[in-house]
Amino acid sequence: MAEHLASIFGTEKDRVNCPFYFKIGACRHGDRCSRLHNRPTISPTLLLSNMYQRPDMITPGVDAQGQPLDPHKIQEHFEEFYEDIFEELGKFGEIESLNVCDNLADHMIGNVYVQFKEEDQAAAALQALQGRFYSGRPIIADFSPVTDFREATCRQFEENNCNRGGYCNFMHVKLIGRDLRRKLFGRYRGYRVSRSRSRSVSPRRRDRDYDRREKDYRDRDYRGNGRRHDKYDREGGRKRHGSPRRSRTRSRSPVRGGSEERRARIEQWNREREEKQ
């Protein structure tokens, strides 16, 4: 029984613990969720809830006065925020990953996830952030259970075909330019994207993959024309036609299946485990 409970912990088959909180550190039901949110007492990852306030908060690509925004200005605004947060939190230790959500749902919009190399570095940063403000708003920080962002991010969004748009329950990570990324993360010896997202990846291959994702991200036109993410994904999404070489490496980022498909796979894994025992 104990082994069975351990095998389903954090999955959709777990009727006790919330799988979304376990994977993403956030749940759309909040405190009203029928399942438990096991908040860690220590973690290398911090969640700064709703911290990034994008200039087109109400309608993507449009400011509060209803005027269209230049996509380049929106990106500049984001990269200034990203660098500001990185420099401040980098005082407490080596940052392995800094991810900002581009989602629109209340429990995920503007969420900032920072993963340090060591847990004590995250603890020191959390202590220093207590009672502080950013742009006139209080910083809400806490430890996050997320340590593997491969499970937290929407792989369909990375492949430019998420049909849930900005209201997807998995992370849509907002990207920065390669030059800024090298400037910030390049200060660390043995610089890599993140141990949670890439293992033993060569610098050349890492930069090529990041450039591909960055180009696809910048090519999305919903930020400049005011259309909502879900409408863009249904009607205006670009379809990439990868080369044979790219198709061979795509197995590293498989498209996430639907809930029924994932439940079926989990049940099959559990049956195979029981048969082996």
PDB file of C-alpha atoms in Angstrom:
ATOM      1  CA  MET A   1       0.000   0.000   0.000  1.00  0.00           C
ATOM      2  CA  ALA A   2       2.787   2.412   0.921  1.00  0.00           C
ATOM      3  CA  GLU A   3       4.540   1.762  -2.377  1.00  0.00           C
ATOM      4  CA  HIS A   4       1.298   2.294  -4.272  1.00  0.00           C
ATOM      5  CA  LEU A   5       0.667   5.627  -2.541  1.00  0.00           C
ATOM      6  CA  ALA A   6       4.232   6.703  -3.258  1.00  0.00           C
ATOM      7  CA  SER A   7       3.877   5.784  -6.935  1.00  0.00           C
ATOM      8  CA  ILE A   8       0.772   7.964  -7.431  1.00  0.00           C
ATOM      9  CA  PHE A   9       1.887  10.886  -5.240  1.00  0.00           C
ATOM     10  CA  GLY A  10       1.496  14.162  -7.120  1.00  0.00           C
ATOM     11  CA  THR A  11      -0.311  12.550 -10.061  1.00  0.00           C
ATOM     12  CA  GLU A  12      -3.924  13.031 -11.095  1.00  0.00           C
ATOM     13  CA  LYS A  13      -4.693   9.631  -9.567  1.00  0.00           C
ATOM     14  CA  ASP A  14      -3.708  10.982  -6.151  1.00  0.00           C
ATOM     15  CA  ARG A  15      -7.008  11.944  -4.494  1.00  0.00           C
ATOM     16  CA  VAL A  16      -5.333  13.455  -1.443  1.00  0.00           C
ATOM     17  CA  ASN A  17      -2.571  15.744  -2.714  1.00  0.00           C
ATOM     18  CA  CYS A  18      -3.088  18.397  -5.398  1.00  0.00           C
ATOM     19  CA  PRO A  19      -1.081  17.448  -8.518  1.00  0.00           C
ATOM     20  CA  PHE A  20      -1.085  20.993  -9.892  1.00  0.00           C
ATOM     21  CA  TYR A  21       0.332  22.472  -6.717  1.00  0.00           C
ATOM     22  CA  PHE A  22       2.937  19.719  -6.610  1.00  0.00           C
ATOM     23  CA  LYS A  23       4.044  20.363 -10.217  1.00  0.00           C
ATOM     24  CA  ILE A  24       3.524  24.118 -10.547  1.00  0.00           C
ATOM     25  CA  GLY A  25       3.417  25.498  -7.015  1.00  0.00           C
ATOM     26  CA  ALA A  26       0.074  27.166  -7.823  1.00  0.00           C
ATOM     27  CA  CYS A  27      -3.532  25.990  -8.078  1.00  0.00           C
ATOM     28  CA  ARG A  28      -6.513  27.769  -9.608  1.00  0.00           C
ATOM     29  CA  HIS A  29      -8.678  26.718  -6.653  1.00  0.00           C
ATOM     30  CA  GLY A  30      -6.321  28.230  -4.091  1.00  0.00           C
ATOM     31  CA  ASP A  31      -7.281  27.551  -0.471  1.00  0.00           C
ATOM     32  CA  ARG A  32     -10.646  26.188  -1.669  1.00  0.00           C
ATOM     33  CA  CYS A  33      -8.976  23.219  -3.354  1.00  0.00           C
ATOM     34  CA  SER A  34     -10.364  19.869  -2.211  1.00  0.00           C
ATOM     35  CA  ARG A  35      -6.859  18.369  -2.173  1.00  0.00           C
ATOM     36  CA  LEU A  36      -3.896  19.153   0.054  1.00  0.00           C
ATOM     37  CA  HIS A  37      -1.273  21.754  -0.830  1.00  0.00           C
ATOM     38  CA  ASN A  38       1.873  20.498   0.865  1.00  0.00           C
ATOM     39  CA  ARG A  39       3.907  23.674   1.282  1.00  0.00           C
ATOM     40  CA  PRO A  40       7.617  22.891   1.658  1.00  0.00           C
ATOM     41  CA  THR A  41       9.492  24.177   4.691  1.00  0.00           C
ATOM     42  CA  ILE A  42      12.689  24.380   2.634  1.00  0.00           C
ATOM     43  CA  SER A  43      13.361  24.369  -1.100  1.00  0.00           C
ATOM     44  CA  PRO A  44      15.908  25.739  -3.590  1.00  0.00           C
ATOM     45  CA  THR A  45      13.012  27.403  -5.445  1.00  0.00           C
ATOM     46  CA  LEU A  46      11.109  30.547  -4.474  1.00  0.00           C
ATOM     47  CA  LEU A  47       7.785  31.697  -5.901  1.00  0.00           C
ATOM     48  CA  LEU A  48       7.145  35.441  -6.077  1.00  0.00           C
ATOM     49  CA  SER A  49       3.407  35.510  -6.730  1.00  0.00           C
ATOM     50  CA  ASN A  50       1.974  37.894  -9.357  1.00  0.00           C
ATOM     51  CA  MET A  51       5.119  40.019  -9.221  1.00  0.00           C
ATOM     52  CA  TYR A  52       5.550  40.914 -12.880  1.00  0.00           C
ATOM     53  CA  GLN A  53       3.025  43.532 -13.958  1.00  0.00           C
ATOM     54  CA  ARG A  54       3.021  43.538 -17.739  1.00  0.00           C
ATOM     55  CA  PRO A  55       2.070  46.824 -19.444  1.00  0.00           C
ATOM     56  CA  ASP A  56      -0.776  45.066 -21.292  1.00  0.00           C
ATOM     57  CA  MET A  57      -2.386  43.463 -18.255  1.00  0.00           C
ATOM     58  CA  ILE A  58      -5.996  43.936 -19.375  1.00  0.00           C
ATOM     59  CA  THR A  59      -5.727  43.033 -23.054  1.00  0.00           C
ATOM     60  CA  PRO A  60      -2.536  41.607 -24.593  1.00  0.00           C
ATOM     61  CA  GLY A  61      -0.912  44.140 -26.897  1.00  0.00           C
ATOM     62  CA  VAL A  62      -3.032  47.063 -25.654  1.00  0.00           C
ATOM     63  CA  ASP A  63      -2.369  49.463 -22.768  1.00  0.00           C
ATOM     64  CA  ALA A  64      -4.838  50.552 -20.095  1.00  0.00           C
ATOM     65  CA  GLN A  65      -6.005  53.444 -22.287  1.00  0.00           C
ATOM     66  CA  GLY A  66      -6.803  51.115 -25.183  1.00  0.00           C
ATOM     67  CA  GLN A  67      -3.827  52.153 -27.285  1.00  0.00           C
ATOM     68  CA  PRO A  68      -1.793  49.481 -29.101  1.00  0.00           C
ATOM     69  CA  LEU A  69       1.660  48.791 -27.685  1.00  0.00           C
ATOM     70  CA  ASP A  70       4.804  48.159 -29.665  1.00  0.00           C
ATOM     71  CA  PRO A  71       5.826  44.507 -29.068  1.00  0.00           C
ATOM     72  CA  HIS A  72       9.466  45.618 -28.830  1.00  0.00           C
ATOM     73  CA  LYS A  73       8.587  48.048 -26.032  1.00  0.00           C
ATOM     74  CA  ILE A  74       6.752  45.280 -24.196  1.00  0.00           C
ATOM     75  CA  GLN A  75       9.806  43.038 -24.486  1.00  0.00           C
ATOM     76  CA  GLU A  76      12.124  45.831 -23.325  1.00  0.00           C
ATOM     77  CA  HIS A  77       9.883  46.412 -20.307  1.00  0.00           C
ATOM     78  CA  PHE A  78      10.032  42.713 -19.456  1.00  0.00           C
ATOM     79  CA  GLU A  79      13.798  42.390 -19.880  1.00  0.00           C
ATOM     80  CA  GLU A  80      14.388  45.414 -17.646  1.00  0.00           C
ATOM     81  CA  PHE A  81      12.265  43.731 -14.969  1.00  0.00           C
ATOM     82  CA  TYR A  82      14.042  40.401 -15.475  1.00  0.00           C
ATOM     83  CA  GLU A  83      17.505  41.921 -15.123  1.00  0.00           C
ATOM     84  CA  ASP A  84      16.440  43.925 -12.073  1.00  0.00           C
ATOM     85  CA  ILE A  85      15.134  40.813 -10.294  1.00  0.00           C
ATOM     86  CA  PHE A  86      18.138  38.715 -11.307  1.00  0.00           C
ATOM     87  CA  GLU A  87      20.656  41.259 -10.022  1.00  0.00           C
ATOM     88  CA  GLU A  88      18.841  41.646  -6.706  1.00  0.00           C
ATOM     89  CA  LEU A  89      18.306  37.956  -6.007  1.00  0.00           C
ATOM     90  CA  GLY A  90      21.748  37.045  -7.338  1.00  0.00           C
ATOM     91  CA  LYS A  91      23.210  38.685  -4.229  1.00  0.00           C
ATOM     92  CA  PHE A  92      22.147  35.641  -2.218  1.00  0.00           C
ATOM     93  CA  GLY A  93      23.758  32.946  -4.359  1.00  0.00           C
ATOM     94  CA  GLU A  94      23.988  31.340  -7.766  1.00  0.00           C
ATOM     95  CA  ILE A  95      20.722  31.377  -9.679  1.00  0.00           C
ATOM     96  CA  GLU A  96      20.177  28.271 -11.766  1.00  0.00           C
ATOM     97  CA  SER A  97      16.837  29.272 -13.246  1.00  0.00           C
ATOM     98  CA  LEU A  98      14.636  32.369 -13.309  1.00  0.00           C
ATOM     99  CA  ASN A  99      11.261  31.864 -14.988  1.00  0.00           C
ATOM    100  CA  VAL A 100       8.427  34.356 -15.392  1.00  0.00           C
ATOM    101  CA  CYS A 101       4.937  33.169 -16.333  1.00  0.00           C
ATOM    102  CA  ASP A 102       3.219  34.638 -19.393  1.00  0.00           C
ATOM    103  CA  ASN A 103      -0.121  33.097 -18.355  1.00  0.00           C
ATOM    104  CA  LEU A 104      -3.295  35.142 -17.824  1.00  0.00           C
ATOM    105  CA  ALA A 105      -5.077  33.142 -15.108  1.00  0.00           C
ATOM    106  CA  ASP A 106      -5.191  34.863 -11.702  1.00  0.00           C
ATOM    107  CA  HIS A 107      -3.164  32.199  -9.890  1.00  0.00           C
ATOM    108  CA  MET A 108      -0.318  32.319 -12.431  1.00  0.00           C
ATOM    109  CA  ILE A 109      -0.191  35.745 -14.055  1.00  0.00           C
ATOM    110  CA  GLY A 110       3.153  37.409 -13.416  1.00  0.00           C
ATOM    111  CA  ASN A 111       4.459  34.583 -11.215  1.00  0.00           C
ATOM    112  CA  VAL A 112       8.252  34.579 -10.866  1.00  0.00           C
ATOM    113  CA  TYR A 113      10.089  31.344 -10.048  1.00  0.00           C
ATOM    114  CA  VAL A 114      13.724  31.594  -9.001  1.00  0.00           C
ATOM    115  CA  GLN A 115      15.740  28.446  -8.411  1.00  0.00           C
ATOM    116  CA  PHE A 116      19.017  28.726  -6.513  1.00  0.00           C
ATOM    117  CA  LYS A 117      21.843  26.238  -6.549  1.00  0.00           C
ATOM    118  CA  GLU A 118      21.524  25.649  -2.797  1.00  0.00           C
ATOM    119  CA  GLU A 119      18.557  25.605  -0.438  1.00  0.00           C
ATOM    120  CA  ASP A 120      20.245  27.875   2.122  1.00  0.00           C
ATOM    121  CA  GLN A 121      20.656  30.527  -0.575  1.00  0.00           C
ATOM    122  CA  ALA A 122      16.913  30.424  -1.258  1.00  0.00           C
ATOM    123  CA  ALA A 123      16.228  30.647   2.482  1.00  0.00           C
ATOM    124  CA  ALA A 124      18.449  33.738   2.787  1.00  0.00           C
ATOM    125  CA  ALA A 125      16.692  35.377  -0.166  1.00  0.00           C
ATOM    126  CA  LEU A 126      13.263  34.606   1.278  1.00  0.00           C
ATOM    127  CA  GLN A 127      14.233  36.129   4.615  1.00  0.00           C
ATOM    128  CA  ALA A 128      15.501  39.293   2.907  1.00  0.00           C
ATOM    129  CA  LEU A 129      12.324  39.683   0.832  1.00  0.00           C
ATOM    130  CA  GLN A 130       9.978  39.734   3.825  1.00  0.00           C
ATOM    131  CA  GLY A 131       8.208  43.081   4.103  1.00  0.00           C
ATOM    132  CA  ARG A 132       9.758  44.473   0.911  1.00  0.00           C
ATOM    133  CA  PHE A 133       8.012  46.202  -1.978  1.00  0.00           C
ATOM    134  CA  TYR A 134       8.566  46.356  -5.737  1.00  0.00           C
ATOM    135  CA  SER A 135       7.038  49.157  -7.833  1.00  0.00           C
ATOM    136  CA  GLY A 136       4.849  50.095  -4.899  1.00  0.00           C
ATOM    137  CA  ARG A 137       3.442  46.580  -4.450  1.00  0.00           C
ATOM    138  CA  PRO A 138       4.301  44.172  -1.622  1.00  0.00           C
ATOM    139  CA  ILE A 139       6.401  41.159  -2.591  1.00  0.00           C
ATOM    140  CA  ILE A 140       4.628  37.886  -1.776  1.00  0.00           C
ATOM    141  CA  ALA A 141       7.343  35.227  -1.592  1.00  0.00           C
ATOM    142  CA  ASP A 142       7.357  31.641  -0.377  1.00  0.00           C
ATOM    143  CA  PHE A 143       9.138  28.349  -0.943  1.00  0.00           C
ATOM    144  CA  SER A 144       7.882  26.440  -3.972  1.00  0.00           C
ATOM    145  CA  PRO A 145       7.747  22.650  -4.418  1.00  0.00           C
ATOM    146  CA  VAL A 146       8.827  23.047  -8.071  1.00  0.00           C
ATOM    147  CA  THR A 147      12.331  21.745  -8.676  1.00  0.00           C
ATOM    148  CA  ASP A 148      11.889  20.278 -12.162  1.00  0.00           C
ATOM    149  CA  PHE A 149      10.515  22.861 -14.581  1.00  0.00           C
ATOM    150  CA  ARG A 150      10.157  20.267 -17.306  1.00  0.00           C
ATOM    151  CA  GLU A 151       7.077  19.006 -15.462  1.00  0.00           C
ATOM    152  CA  ALA A 152       5.770  22.517 -14.791  1.00  0.00           C
ATOM    153  CA  THR A 153       6.034  24.048 -18.262  1.00  0.00           C
ATOM    154  CA  CYS A 154       3.561  23.588 -21.091  1.00  0.00           C
ATOM    155  CA  ARG A 155       5.375  21.661 -23.815  1.00  0.00           C
ATOM    156  CA  GLN A 156       2.664  22.446 -26.322  1.00  0.00           C
ATOM    157  CA  PHE A 157       3.347  26.149 -25.749  1.00  0.00           C
ATOM    158  CA  GLU A 158       7.046  25.528 -26.397  1.00  0.00           C
ATOM    159  CA  GLU A 159       6.037  23.850 -29.662  1.00  0.00           C
ATOM    160  CA  ASN A 160       3.757  26.822 -30.433  1.00  0.00           C
ATOM    161  CA  ASN A 161       0.499  24.853 -30.463  1.00  0.00           C
ATOM    162  CA  CYS A 162      -1.130  25.212 -27.024  1.00  0.00           C
ATOM    163  CA  ASN A 163      -4.873  25.508 -27.645  1.00  0.00           C
ATOM    164  CA  ARG A 164      -5.594  26.675 -24.080  1.00  0.00           C
ATOM    165  CA  GLY A 165      -3.847  29.989 -24.616  1.00  0.00           C
ATOM    166  CA  GLY A 166      -3.019  32.228 -21.669  1.00  0.00           C
ATOM    167  CA  TYR A 167      -5.402  30.321 -19.403  1.00  0.00           C
ATOM    168  CA  CYS A 168      -3.454  27.081 -19.617  1.00  0.00           C
ATOM    169  CA  ASN A 169      -2.776  25.526 -16.207  1.00  0.00           C
ATOM    170  CA  PHE A 170       0.862  24.817 -17.068  1.00  0.00           C
ATOM    171  CA  MET A 171       3.568  27.453 -17.208  1.00  0.00           C
ATOM    172  CA  HIS A 172       3.994  29.553 -20.341  1.00  0.00           C
ATOM    173  CA  VAL A 173       7.512  30.842 -19.711  1.00  0.00           C
ATOM    174  CA  LYS A 174       8.255  34.321 -21.028  1.00  0.00           C
ATOM    175  CA  LEU A 175      11.633  34.418 -22.783  1.00  0.00           C
ATOM    176  CA  ILE A 176      14.461  36.929 -22.724  1.00  0.00           C
ATOM    177  CA  GLY A 177      16.952  37.590 -25.508  1.00  0.00           C
ATOM    178  CA  ARG A 178      20.071  35.475 -25.866  1.00  0.00           C
ATOM    179  CA  ASP A 179      22.414  38.425 -25.228  1.00  0.00           C
ATOM    180  CA  LEU A 180      20.787  39.230 -21.906  1.00  0.00           C
ATOM    181  CA  ARG A 181      20.735  35.567 -20.954  1.00  0.00           C
ATOM    182  CA  ARG A 182      24.453  35.252 -21.607  1.00  0.00           C
ATOM    183  CA  LYS A 183      25.127  38.455 -19.691  1.00  0.00           C
ATOM    184  CA  LEU A 184      23.267  37.260 -16.600  1.00  0.00           C
ATOM    185  CA  PHE A 185      23.948  33.525 -16.527  1.00  0.00           C
ATOM    186  CA  GLY A 186      27.329  33.655 -18.248  1.00  0.00           C
ATOM    187  CA  ARG A 187      28.950  34.918 -15.032  1.00  0.00           C
ATOM    188  CA  TYR A 188      28.668  31.441 -13.540  1.00  0.00           C
ATOM    189  CA  ARG A 189      31.342  28.875 -14.231  1.00  0.00           C
ATOM    190  CA  GLY A 190      30.038  25.980 -16.315  1.00  0.00           C
ATOM    191  CA  TYR A 191      27.067  28.113 -17.423  1.00  0.00           C
ATOM    192  CA  ARG A 192      24.114  26.079 -18.617  1.00  0.00           C
ATOM    193  CA  VAL A 193      20.401  26.727 -19.067  1.00  0.00           C
ATOM    194  CA  SER A 194      19.367  24.929 -15.888  1.00  0.00           C
ATOM    195  CA  ARG A 195      19.968  21.570 -14.363  1.00  0.00           C
ATOM    196  CA  SER A 196      16.210  21.179 -14.048  1.00  0.00           C
ATOM    197  CA  ARG A 197      15.592  21.688 -17.761  1.00  0.00           C
ATOM    198  CA  SER A 198      18.740  20.528 -19.471  1.00  0.00           C
ATOM    199  CA  ARG A 199      21.299  17.919 -18.515  1.00  0.00           C
ATOM    200  CA  SER A 200      24.721  17.641 -20.152  1.00  0.00           C
ATOM    201  CA  VAL A 201      23.773  19.958 -23.003  1.00  0.00           C
ATOM    202  CA  SER A 202      26.634  21.424 -25.034  1.00  0.00           C
ATOM    203  CA  PRO A 203      26.817  25.258 -25.185  1.00  0.00           C
ATOM    204  CA  ARG A 204      26.360  25.261 -28.976  1.00  0.00           C
ATOM    205  CA  ARG A 205      23.303  23.014 -28.862  1.00  0.00           C
ATOM    206  CA  ARG A 206      21.904  24.916 -25.885  1.00  0.00           C
ATOM    207  CA  ASP A 207      22.135  28.263 -27.655  1.00  0.00           C
ATOM    208  CA  ARG A 208      20.674  26.817 -30.873  1.00  0.00           C
ATOM    209  CA  ASP A 209      17.639  25.415 -29.027  1.00  0.00           C
ATOM    210  CA  TYR A 210      17.152  28.637 -27.094  1.00  0.00           C
ATOM    211  CA  ASP A 211      17.423  30.746 -30.263  1.00  0.00           C
ATOM    212  CA  ARG A 212      14.762  28.583 -31.919  1.00  0.00           C
ATOM    213  CA  ARG A 213      12.369  29.014 -28.995  1.00  0.00           C
ATOM    214  CA  GLU A 214      13.100  32.735 -28.750  1.00  0.00           C
ATOM    215  CA  LYS A 215      12.422  33.267 -32.469  1.00  0.00           C
ATOM    216  CA  ASP A 216       9.119  31.379 -32.295  1.00  0.00           C
ATOM    217  CA  TYR A 217       8.154  33.348 -29.203  1.00  0.00           C
ATOM    218  CA  ARG A 218       8.897  36.705 -30.840  1.00  0.00           C
ATOM    219  CA  ASP A 219       7.065  35.686 -34.022  1.00  0.00           C
ATOM    220  CA  ARG A 220       3.794  35.234 -32.136  1.00  0.00           C
ATOM    221  CA  ASP A 221       1.670  38.222 -33.070  1.00  0.00           C
ATOM    222  CA  TYR A 222      -0.878  38.290 -30.246  1.00  0.00           C
ATOM    223  CA  ARG A 223       1.261  40.702 -28.217  1.00  0.00           C
ATOM    224  CA  GLY A 224       1.070  43.370 -30.877  1.00  0.00           C
ATOM    225  CA  ASN A 225      -2.477  43.108 -32.194  1.00  0.00           C
ATOM    226  CA  GLY A 226      -4.543  42.883 -29.013  1.00  0.00           C
ATOM    227  CA  ARG A 227      -5.957  39.408 -29.619  1.00  0.00           C
ATOM    228  CA  ARG A 228      -6.212  37.148 -26.619  1.00  0.00           C
ATOM    229  CA  HIS A 229      -3.907  34.166 -26.351  1.00  0.00           C
ATOM    230  CA  ASP A 230      -6.623  31.576 -26.789  1.00  0.00           C
ATOM    231  CA  LYS A 231      -7.957  33.201 -29.963  1.00  0.00           C
ATOM    232  CA  TYR A 232      -4.450  33.416 -31.370  1.00  0.00           C
ATOM    233  CA  ASP A 233      -3.759  29.779 -30.618  1.00  0.00           C
ATOM    234  CA  ARG A 234      -6.961  28.648 -32.319  1.00  0.00           C
ATOM    235  CA  GLU A 235      -6.857  30.885 -35.370  1.00  0.00           C
ATOM    236  CA  GLY A 236      -3.503  32.542 -35.895  1.00  0.00           C
ATOM    237  CA  GLY A 237      -0.870  30.108 -34.630  1.00  0.00           C
ATOM    238  CA  ARG A 238       2.169  29.510 -36.804  1.00  0.00           C
ATOM    239  CA  LYS A 239       3.016  25.936 -37.660  1.00  0.00           C
ATOM    240  CA  ARG A 240       6.669  25.141 -37.861  1.00  0.00           C
ATOM    241  CA  HIS A 241       7.898  22.596 -40.356  1.00  0.00           C
ATOM    242  CA  GLY A 242      11.043  21.283 -38.717  1.00  0.00           C
ATOM    243  CA  SER A 243      13.935  19.773 -40.577  1.00  0.00           C
ATOM    244  CA  PRO A 244      14.578  16.014 -40.294  1.00  0.00           C
ATOM    245  CA  ARG A 245      17.338  16.761 -37.803  1.00  0.00           C
ATOM    246  CA  ARG A 246      14.981  18.730 -35.595  1.00  0.00           C
ATOM    247  CA  SER A 247      12.357  16.014 -35.746  1.00  0.00           C
ATOM    248  CA  ARG A 248      14.882  13.521 -34.396  1.00  0.00           C
ATOM    249  CA  THR A 249      15.602  15.693 -31.367  1.00  0.00           C
ATOM    250  CA  ARG A 250      11.971  16.545 -30.681  1.00  0.00           C
ATOM    251  CA  SER A 251      11.660  13.506 -28.423  1.00  0.00           C
ATOM    252  CA  ARG A 252      13.334  15.603 -25.727  1.00  0.00           C
ATOM    253  CA  SER A 253      10.197  17.739 -25.488  1.00  0.00           C
ATOM    254  CA  PRO A 254       7.179  15.521 -26.206  1.00  0.00           C
ATOM    255  CA  VAL A 255       3.769  17.062 -26.606  1.00  0.00           C
ATOM    256  CA  ARG A 256       1.815  16.732 -23.380  1.00  0.00           C
ATOM    257  CA  GLY A 257      -1.228  14.528 -23.849  1.00  0.00           C
ATOM    258  CA  GLY A 258      -4.710  15.155 -22.503  1.00  0.00           C
ATOM    259  CA  SER A 259      -5.857  14.280 -18.998  1.00  0.00           C
ATOM    260  CA  GLU A 260      -7.470  11.005 -20.052  1.00  0.00           C
ATOM    261  CA  GLU A 261      -4.347   9.940 -21.910  1.00  0.00           C
ATOM    262  CA  ARG A 262      -2.081  10.765 -18.984  1.00  0.00           C
ATOM    263  CA  ARG A 263      -4.345   8.908 -16.541  1.00  0.00           C
ATOM    264  CA  ALA A 264      -4.305   5.861 -18.811  1.00  0.00           C
ATOM    265  CA  ARG A 265      -0.510   5.916 -18.974  1.00  0.00           C
ATOM    266  CA  ILE A 266      -0.207   6.242 -15.196  1.00  0.00           C
ATOM    267  CA  GLU A 267      -2.602   3.332 -14.644  1.00  0.00           C
ATOM    268  CA  GLN A 268      -0.593   1.221 -17.107  1.00  0.00           C
ATOM    269  CA  TRP A 269       2.643   2.066 -15.289  1.00  0.00           C
ATOM    270  CA  ASN A 270       1.074   1.118 -11.957  1.00  0.00           C
ATOM    271  CA  ARG A 271      -0.156  -2.218 -13.372  1.00  0.00           C
ATOM    272  CA  GLU A 272       3.285  -2.994 -14.751  1.00  0.00           C
ATOM    273  CA  ARG A 273       4.857  -2.136 -11.409  1.00  0.00           C
ATOM    274  CA  GLU A 274       2.452  -4.421  -9.541  1.00  0.00           C
ATOM    275  CA  GLU A 275       3.045  -7.267 -12.029  1.00  0.00           C
ATOM    276  CA  LYS A 276       6.815  -7.017 -11.527  1.00  0.00           C
ATOM    277  CA  GLN A 277       6.361  -7.201  -7.767  1.00  0.00           C
TER     278      GLN A 277
END
